[in-house]
PDB file of C-alpha atoms in Angstrom:
ATOM      1  CA  ALA A  87      -8.632 -18.307 -29.620  1.00 69.00           C
ATOM      2  CA  GLN A  88      -4.800 -18.478 -29.377  1.00 77.00           C
ATOM      3  CA  SER A  89      -3.312 -20.648 -26.733  1.00 90.00           C
ATOM      4  CA  VAL A  90       0.065 -21.496 -25.395  1.00 95.00           C
ATOM      5  CA  SER A  91       0.873 -25.025 -23.979  1.00 95.00           C
ATOM      6  CA  GLN A  92       3.690 -25.875 -21.662  1.00 96.00           C
ATOM      7  CA  HIS A  93       3.848 -29.603 -21.421  1.00 87.00           C
ATOM      8  CA  ASN A  94       5.935 -30.026 -18.290  1.00 88.00           C
ATOM      9  CA  HIS A  95       4.301 -28.559 -15.198  1.00 92.00           C
ATOM     10  CA  HIS A  96       6.939 -29.664 -12.660  1.00 96.00           C
ATOM     11  CA  VAL A  97      10.459 -30.666 -13.487  1.00 97.00           C
ATOM     12  CA  ILE A  98      13.074 -31.774 -10.988  1.00 97.00           C
ATOM     13  CA  LEU A  99      16.771 -32.066 -12.176  1.00 97.00           C
ATOM     14  CA  SER A 100      20.212 -32.475 -10.489  1.00 97.00           C
ATOM     15  CA  GLU A 101      22.792 -29.754 -10.975  1.00 97.00           C
ATOM     16  CA  ALA A 102      24.733 -30.101 -14.275  1.00 97.00           C
ATOM     17  CA  ALA A 103      21.853 -31.905 -15.896  1.00 98.00           C
ATOM     18  CA  SER A 104      20.538 -30.600 -19.320  1.00 98.00           C
ATOM     19  CA  LEU A 105      17.210 -28.803 -19.491  1.00 97.00           C
ATOM     20  CA  GLU A 106      14.574 -28.654 -22.227  1.00 97.00           C
ATOM     21  CA  LEU A 107      11.237 -27.160 -21.459  1.00 97.00           C
ATOM     22  CA  GLY A 108       8.488 -27.458 -24.152  1.00 96.00           C
ATOM     23  CA  CYS A 109       6.309 -24.652 -25.475  1.00 97.00           C
ATOM     24  CA  ASN A 110       3.800 -24.964 -28.342  1.00 97.00           C
ATOM     25  CA  TYR A 111       1.356 -22.226 -29.487  1.00 95.00           C
ATOM     26  CA  SER A 112      -1.652 -22.190 -31.595  1.00 92.00           C
ATOM     27  CA  TYR A 113      -1.568 -19.192 -33.931  1.00 84.00           C
ATOM     28  CA  GLY A 114      -0.750 -19.342 -37.649  1.00 78.00           C
ATOM     29  CA  GLY A 115       0.409 -15.802 -38.325  1.00 83.00           C
ATOM     30  CA  THR A 116       3.598 -13.953 -37.450  1.00 86.00           C
ATOM     31  CA  VAL A 117       4.430 -14.026 -33.783  1.00 89.00           C
ATOM     32  CA  ASN A 118       6.815 -12.700 -31.215  1.00 91.00           C
ATOM     33  CA  LEU A 119       7.931 -15.377 -28.785  1.00 94.00           C
ATOM     34  CA  PHE A 120       9.183 -14.983 -25.190  1.00 96.00           C
ATOM     35  CA  TRP A 121      10.378 -16.965 -22.209  1.00 97.00           C
ATOM     36  CA  TYR A 122      10.033 -15.288 -18.828  1.00 97.00           C
ATOM     37  CA  VAL A 123      11.365 -16.501 -15.479  1.00 97.00           C
ATOM     38  CA  GLN A 124      10.057 -15.939 -12.023  1.00 95.00           C
ATOM     39  CA  TYR A 125      12.641 -16.683  -9.209  1.00 94.00           C
ATOM     40  CA  PRO A 126      11.201 -17.248  -5.751  1.00 90.00           C
ATOM     41  CA  GLY A 127      10.128 -13.982  -4.223  1.00 88.00           C
ATOM     42  CA  GLN A 128      10.917 -11.941  -7.436  1.00 91.00           C
ATOM     43  CA  HIS A 129       8.955 -10.573 -10.175  1.00 91.00           C
ATOM     44  CA  LEU A 130       8.756 -11.841 -13.755  1.00 94.00           C
ATOM     45  CA  GLN A 131      11.898 -11.215 -15.807  1.00 94.00           C
ATOM     46  CA  LEU A 132      12.564 -11.621 -19.437  1.00 94.00           C
ATOM     47  CA  LEU A 133      14.836 -14.545 -20.158  1.00 96.00           C
ATOM     48  CA  LEU A 134      14.939 -14.332 -23.974  1.00 95.00           C
ATOM     49  CA  LYS A 135      12.902 -13.233 -27.000  1.00 94.00           C
ATOM     50  CA  TYR A 136      12.320 -14.115 -30.618  1.00 94.00           C
ATOM     51  CA  PHE A 137      11.188 -11.319 -33.036  1.00 89.00           C
ATOM     52  CA  SER A 138      12.694 -12.423 -36.378  1.00 89.00           C
ATOM     53  CA  GLY A 139      15.828 -13.790 -38.041  1.00 93.00           C
ATOM     54  CA  ASP A 140      17.945 -16.604 -36.602  1.00 95.00           C
ATOM     55  CA  PRO A 141      15.473 -19.027 -35.013  1.00 95.00           C
ATOM     56  CA  LEU A 142      18.081 -19.958 -32.418  1.00 97.00           C
ATOM     57  CA  VAL A 143      18.106 -17.218 -29.825  1.00 97.00           C
ATOM     58  CA  LYS A 144      20.300 -16.823 -26.819  1.00 96.00           C
ATOM     59  CA  GLY A 145      19.240 -15.256 -23.609  1.00 94.00           C
ATOM     60  CA  ILE A 146      20.643 -14.494 -20.183  1.00 93.00           C
ATOM     61  CA  LYS A 147      22.320 -17.039 -17.799  1.00 94.00           C
ATOM     62  CA  GLY A 148      23.155 -19.553 -20.600  1.00 96.00           C
ATOM     63  CA  PHE A 149      19.623 -20.109 -21.776  1.00 97.00           C
ATOM     64  CA  GLU A 150      18.667 -20.557 -25.466  1.00 97.00           C
ATOM     65  CA  ALA A 151      15.495 -21.219 -27.272  1.00 98.00           C
ATOM     66  CA  GLU A 152      14.786 -22.474 -30.792  1.00 97.00           C
ATOM     67  CA  PHE A 153      11.814 -21.312 -32.828  1.00 96.00           C
ATOM     68  CA  ILE A 154      10.499 -24.077 -35.132  1.00 95.00           C
ATOM     69  CA  LYS A 155       7.711 -22.529 -37.240  1.00 92.00           C
ATOM     70  CA  SER A 156       6.555 -25.753 -38.691  1.00 93.00           C
ATOM     71  CA  LYS A 157       5.969 -27.121 -35.315  1.00 94.00           C
ATOM     72  CA  PHE A 158       4.730 -23.957 -33.697  1.00 95.00           C
ATOM     73  CA  SER A 159       7.220 -24.547 -30.949  1.00 96.00           C
ATOM     74  CA  PHE A 160       9.641 -22.467 -28.925  1.00 97.00           C
ATOM     75  CA  ASN A 161      11.478 -24.740 -26.580  1.00 97.00           C
ATOM     76  CA  LEU A 162      13.782 -23.499 -23.937  1.00 98.00           C
ATOM     77  CA  ARG A 163      17.111 -25.231 -23.380  1.00 98.00           C
ATOM     78  CA  LYS A 164      20.105 -25.029 -21.053  1.00 98.00           C
ATOM     79  CA  PRO A 165      23.000 -27.467 -21.379  1.00 97.00           C
ATOM     80  CA  SER A 166      23.952 -27.467 -17.654  1.00 97.00           C
ATOM     81  CA  VAL A 167      21.512 -26.276 -14.931  1.00 97.00           C
ATOM     82  CA  GLN A 168      22.572 -24.670 -11.666  1.00 97.00           C
ATOM     83  CA  TRP A 169      20.755 -24.688  -8.268  1.00 97.00           C
ATOM     84  CA  SER A 170      20.191 -20.964  -8.870  1.00 96.00           C
ATOM     85  CA  ASP A 171      17.944 -21.838 -11.849  1.00 97.00           C
ATOM     86  CA  THR A 172      15.188 -23.049  -9.550  1.00 97.00           C
ATOM     87  CA  ALA A 173      12.265 -20.944 -10.554  1.00 97.00           C
ATOM     88  CA  GLU A 174       9.054 -20.877 -12.437  1.00 97.00           C
ATOM     89  CA  TYR A 175       9.373 -20.530 -16.347  1.00 98.00           C
ATOM     90  CA  PHE A 176       6.632 -19.082 -18.534  1.00 98.00           C
ATOM     91  CA  CYS A 177       6.406 -19.107 -22.267  1.00 97.00           C
ATOM     92  CA  ALA A 178       4.468 -16.299 -23.928  1.00 96.00           C
ATOM     93  CA  VAL A 179       3.271 -15.420 -27.343  1.00 93.00           C
ATOM     94  CA  ASN A 180       2.377 -12.022 -28.994  1.00 90.00           C
ATOM     95  CA  PRO A 181       0.647 -12.344 -32.342  1.00 84.00           C
ATOM     96  CA  LEU A 182       1.515  -9.387 -34.543  1.00 78.00           C
ATOM     97  CA  THR A 183      -1.683  -9.347 -36.488  1.00 69.00           C
ATOM     98  CA  GLY A 184      -5.253  -9.652 -35.432  1.00 58.00           C
ATOM     99  CA  GLY A 185      -4.941 -10.119 -31.743  1.00 49.00           C
ATOM    100  CA  GLY A 186      -1.608  -8.234 -31.432  1.00 55.00           C
ATOM    101  CA  ASN A 187      -0.244  -6.156 -28.604  1.00 71.00           C
ATOM    102  CA  LYS A 188      -0.994  -8.645 -25.794  1.00 86.00           C
ATOM    103  CA  LEU A 189       0.928 -11.499 -24.384  1.00 92.00           C
ATOM    104  CA  THR A 190      -0.722 -14.900 -23.998  1.00 93.00           C
ATOM    105  CA  PHE A 191       1.106 -17.091 -21.445  1.00 96.00           C
ATOM    106  CA  GLY A 192       1.363 -20.734 -20.772  1.00 96.00           C
ATOM    107  CA  THR A 193       0.522 -22.151 -17.366  1.00 95.00           C
ATOM    108  CA  GLY A 194       4.205 -22.241 -16.443  1.00 96.00           C
ATOM    109  CA  THR A 195       6.758 -24.901 -15.570  1.00 97.00           C
ATOM    110  CA  GLN A 196       8.029 -25.099 -12.024  1.00 97.00           C
ATOM    111  CA  LEU A 197      11.778 -26.193 -12.208  1.00 97.00           C
ATOM    112  CA  LYS A 198      13.486 -27.389  -9.117  1.00 97.00           C
ATOM    113  CA  VAL A 199      17.300 -28.069  -9.300  1.00 97.00           C
ATOM    114  CA  GLU A 200      18.738 -30.294  -6.633  1.00 96.00           C
ATOM    115  CA  LEU A 201      22.279 -30.135  -5.441  1.00 92.00           C
TER     116      LEU A 201
ATOM    117  CA  ASP B  37      16.848   3.726 -13.514  1.00 60.00           C
ATOM    118  CA  ALA B  38      13.683   2.585 -11.704  1.00 72.00           C
ATOM    119  CA  GLY B  39      11.860  -0.324 -13.158  1.00 92.00           C
ATOM    120  CA  VAL B  40       8.087  -0.784 -13.229  1.00 96.00           C
ATOM    121  CA  THR B  41       6.608   0.066  -9.871  1.00 97.00           C
ATOM    122  CA  GLN B  42       3.242  -0.939  -8.429  1.00 98.00           C
ATOM    123  CA  SER B  43       1.237   0.067  -5.501  1.00 97.00           C
ATOM    124  CA  PRO B  44       0.124  -1.196  -3.025  1.00 97.00           C
ATOM    125  CA  THR B  45       2.022  -4.416  -2.485  1.00 96.00           C
ATOM    126  CA  HIS B  46      -0.857  -6.121  -0.756  1.00 96.00           C
ATOM    127  CA  LEU B  47      -4.535  -5.362  -0.434  1.00 96.00           C
ATOM    128  CA  ILE B  48      -7.449  -6.980   1.338  1.00 98.00           C
ATOM    129  CA  LYS B  49     -11.005  -6.123   0.272  1.00 98.00           C
ATOM    130  CA  THR B  50     -14.487  -7.340   0.943  1.00 98.00           C
ATOM    131  CA  ARG B  51     -16.815  -8.715  -1.693  1.00 98.00           C
ATOM    132  CA  GLY B  52     -18.766  -5.830  -3.404  1.00 98.00           C
ATOM    133  CA  GLN B  53     -16.112  -3.250  -2.696  1.00 98.00           C
ATOM    134  CA  GLN B  54     -14.110  -1.411  -5.336  1.00 98.00           C
ATOM    135  CA  VAL B  55     -10.313  -1.287  -5.627  1.00 98.00           C
ATOM    136  CA  THR B  56      -7.761   0.923  -7.472  1.00 98.00           C
ATOM    137  CA  LEU B  57      -4.253  -0.326  -8.201  1.00 98.00           C
ATOM    138  CA  ARG B  58      -1.484   1.841  -9.550  1.00 98.00           C
ATOM    139  CA  CYS B  59       1.516   1.413 -11.870  1.00 98.00           C
ATOM    140  CA  SER B  60       4.358   3.554 -12.959  1.00 97.00           C
ATOM    141  CA  PRO B  61       6.087   2.299 -16.004  1.00 96.00           C
ATOM    142  CA  LYS B  62       9.838   1.932 -16.604  1.00 94.00           C
ATOM    143  CA  SER B  63      11.519   5.211 -17.693  1.00 92.00           C
ATOM    144  CA  GLY B  64      11.120   5.757 -21.529  1.00 89.00           C
ATOM    145  CA  HIS B  65       8.107   3.436 -21.855  1.00 91.00           C
ATOM    146  CA  ASP B  66       4.814   4.635 -23.206  1.00 90.00           C
ATOM    147  CA  THR B  67       2.578   1.569 -23.042  1.00 91.00           C
ATOM    148  CA  VAL B  68       1.142  -0.181 -19.971  1.00 94.00           C
ATOM    149  CA  SER B  69      -0.479  -3.611 -19.888  1.00 95.00           C
ATOM    150  CA  TRP B  70      -2.353  -5.146 -16.940  1.00 98.00           C
ATOM    151  CA  TYR B  71      -2.378  -8.913 -16.282  1.00 98.00           C
ATOM    152  CA  GLN B  72      -4.159 -11.161 -13.643  1.00 98.00           C
ATOM    153  CA  GLN B  73      -2.236 -14.073 -12.330  1.00 96.00           C
ATOM    154  CA  ALA B  74      -4.210 -16.609 -10.322  1.00 94.00           C
ATOM    155  CA  LEU B  75      -2.405 -19.058  -8.086  1.00 90.00           C
ATOM    156  CA  GLY B  76      -0.663 -21.758 -10.179  1.00 87.00           C
ATOM    157  CA  GLN B  77      -1.565 -20.096 -13.538  1.00 91.00           C
ATOM    158  CA  GLY B  78       0.133 -17.984 -15.953  1.00 93.00           C
ATOM    159  CA  PRO B  79      -0.728 -14.275 -16.268  1.00 96.00           C
ATOM    160  CA  GLN B  80      -3.787 -13.438 -18.211  1.00 97.00           C
ATOM    161  CA  PHE B  81      -4.028 -10.306 -20.231  1.00 95.00           C
ATOM    162  CA  ILE B  82      -6.716  -7.671 -18.978  1.00 97.00           C
ATOM    163  CA  PHE B  83      -5.973  -4.682 -21.130  1.00 95.00           C
ATOM    164  CA  GLN B  84      -3.440  -2.377 -22.613  1.00 93.00           C
ATOM    165  CA  TYR B  85      -3.168   1.383 -22.544  1.00 93.00           C
ATOM    166  CA  TYR B  86      -1.275   3.460 -25.110  1.00 89.00           C
ATOM    167  CA  GLU B  87      -1.614   7.259 -25.657  1.00 89.00           C
ATOM    168  CA  GLU B  88      -4.160   7.391 -22.765  1.00 93.00           C
ATOM    169  CA  GLU B  89      -6.544   4.995 -24.632  1.00 93.00           C
ATOM    170  CA  GLU B  90      -7.353   1.350 -24.167  1.00 92.00           C
ATOM    171  CA  ARG B  91      -5.819  -0.218 -27.151  1.00 88.00           C
ATOM    172  CA  GLN B  92      -6.512  -3.957 -26.670  1.00 88.00           C
ATOM    173  CA  ARG B  93      -8.650  -5.811 -24.179  1.00 92.00           C
ATOM    174  CA  GLY B  94      -8.732  -9.427 -22.978  1.00 92.00           C
ATOM    175  CA  ASN B  95     -11.665 -11.580 -21.836  1.00 93.00           C
ATOM    176  CA  PHE B  96     -12.543  -9.640 -18.671  1.00 97.00           C
ATOM    177  CA  PRO B  97     -15.794  -8.119 -17.711  1.00 97.00           C
ATOM    178  CA  ASP B  98     -16.622  -4.442 -17.628  1.00 96.00           C
ATOM    179  CA  ARG B  99     -16.007  -4.354 -13.964  1.00 98.00           C
ATOM    180  CA  PHE B 100     -12.396  -4.064 -14.866  1.00 98.00           C
ATOM    181  CA  SER B 101     -11.589  -0.659 -16.184  1.00 97.00           C
ATOM    182  CA  GLY B 102      -8.391   1.409 -16.349  1.00 97.00           C
ATOM    183  CA  HIS B 103      -6.899   4.717 -17.102  1.00 97.00           C
ATOM    184  CA  GLN B 104      -3.527   6.004 -18.322  1.00 97.00           C
ATOM    185  CA  PHE B 105      -2.331   9.504 -17.385  1.00 97.00           C
ATOM    186  CA  PRO B 106      -0.268  11.914 -19.484  1.00 96.00           C
ATOM    187  CA  ASN B 107       2.958  10.858 -17.651  1.00 95.00           C
ATOM    188  CA  TYR B 108       2.225   7.175 -18.879  1.00 95.00           C
ATOM    189  CA  SER B 109       1.308   5.861 -15.375  1.00 97.00           C
ATOM    190  CA  SER B 110      -1.794   3.812 -15.140  1.00 98.00           C
ATOM    191  CA  GLU B 111      -4.556   2.646 -12.750  1.00 98.00           C
ATOM    192  CA  LEU B 112      -6.617  -0.494 -12.767  1.00 98.00           C
ATOM    193  CA  ASN B 113     -10.023  -0.298 -11.234  1.00 98.00           C
ATOM    194  CA  VAL B 114     -12.216  -3.292 -10.278  1.00 98.00           C
ATOM    195  CA  ASN B 115     -15.798  -2.734  -9.152  1.00 97.00           C
ATOM    196  CA  ALA B 116     -18.162  -5.022  -7.309  1.00 98.00           C
ATOM    197  CA  LEU B 117     -15.295  -7.358  -6.184  1.00 98.00           C
ATOM    198  CA  LEU B 118     -15.917 -11.078  -6.160  1.00 98.00           C
ATOM    199  CA  LEU B 119     -13.954 -13.776  -4.361  1.00 97.00           C
ATOM    200  CA  GLY B 120     -12.656 -15.033  -7.712  1.00 96.00           C
ATOM    201  CA  ASP B 121     -10.820 -11.626  -8.282  1.00 98.00           C
ATOM    202  CA  SER B 122      -8.372 -12.684  -5.692  1.00 98.00           C
ATOM    203  CA  ALA B 123      -5.064 -12.811  -7.506  1.00 97.00           C
ATOM    204  CA  LEU B 124      -1.776 -11.167  -8.224  1.00 97.00           C
ATOM    205  CA  TYR B 125      -2.244  -8.175 -10.520  1.00 98.00           C
ATOM    206  CA  LEU B 126       0.761  -7.419 -12.699  1.00 98.00           C
ATOM    207  CA  CYS B 127       1.534  -4.303 -14.530  1.00 97.00           C
ATOM    208  CA  ALA B 128       3.881  -4.438 -17.467  1.00 96.00           C
ATOM    209  CA  SER B 129       5.426  -1.540 -19.511  1.00 94.00           C
ATOM    210  CA  SER B 130       6.883  -1.412 -22.921  1.00 90.00           C
ATOM    211  CA  TYR B 131       7.889   0.885 -25.742  1.00 85.00           C
ATOM    212  CA  THR B 132       5.818   0.158 -28.937  1.00 75.00           C
ATOM    213  CA  LEU B 133       8.040   0.095 -31.940  1.00 70.00           C
ATOM    214  CA  GLN B 134       6.690   0.827 -35.455  1.00 64.00           C
ATOM    215  CA  THR B 135       7.050  -2.774 -36.323  1.00 62.00           C
ATOM    216  CA  GLY B 136       4.725  -3.665 -33.526  1.00 63.00           C
ATOM    217  CA  SER B 137       7.394  -5.752 -31.885  1.00 60.00           C
ATOM    218  CA  TYR B 138       8.186  -4.977 -28.204  1.00 78.00           C
ATOM    219  CA  GLU B 139       9.026  -6.532 -24.950  1.00 86.00           C
ATOM    220  CA  GLN B 140       7.311  -6.100 -21.743  1.00 91.00           C
ATOM    221  CA  TYR B 141       8.942  -5.402 -18.394  1.00 93.00           C
ATOM    222  CA  PHE B 142       6.871  -6.540 -15.379  1.00 95.00           C
ATOM    223  CA  GLY B 143       6.496  -5.000 -11.966  1.00 96.00           C
ATOM    224  CA  PRO B 144       6.416  -6.882  -8.657  1.00 95.00           C
ATOM    225  CA  GLY B 145       2.556  -7.069  -8.702  1.00 97.00           C
ATOM    226  CA  THR B 146      -0.168  -6.219  -6.209  1.00 97.00           C
ATOM    227  CA  ARG B 147      -1.597  -9.156  -4.257  1.00 97.00           C
ATOM    228  CA  LEU B 148      -5.299  -8.674  -3.973  1.00 98.00           C
ATOM    229  CA  THR B 149      -7.388 -10.781  -1.480  1.00 98.00           C
ATOM    230  CA  VAL B 150     -11.052 -10.581  -1.454  1.00 98.00           C
ATOM    231  CA  THR B 151     -12.866 -11.953   1.510  1.00 97.00           C
TER     232      THR B 151
END
């Protein structure tokens, strides 16, 4: 069965530090990839997505992610985090064949940004 | 433009009882997916409805059933509740493209507590 691994469960950074959250998936076919964010007290929001084309995708609030097919990875990055980025981040995969039409999520990474 | 709405917000039930959760999709969306999010975990796919039929199902028992209405809204029913069913139940809506690619928009969820 397909799975999604997020290696960092809790990350603490100071403001202005750079962020990289890892995401690896186990599925060999064509996939759509997503990062969702859940701010405290709010619902899941789409941060960015990859469907096809340029493997470097840009999302909202200065976030970007790079799809590396050979590594089955879709890592999330931000050059300089802000206190308001404190949230839980989820990587999700949708395989377009076989088990398509459903998202498989990682367990999430809790990010805390300190002033 | 209203996003995905869910009702009720919170629910407390006793073991063995039955529960119905409701979801209205984002305007223009025709597909509804349901997820269960246990504490400290990522959302897990329950099933997806499209054109009033269950299109895809995750690894959940038959106690979990659903329905989609002609106006695209949906219900999730859980019978014979167990303590382990306590979780946040998320509804997500999307518009299915011919390519199969789509992005899901999540509602705020219904917090179900089984005692």
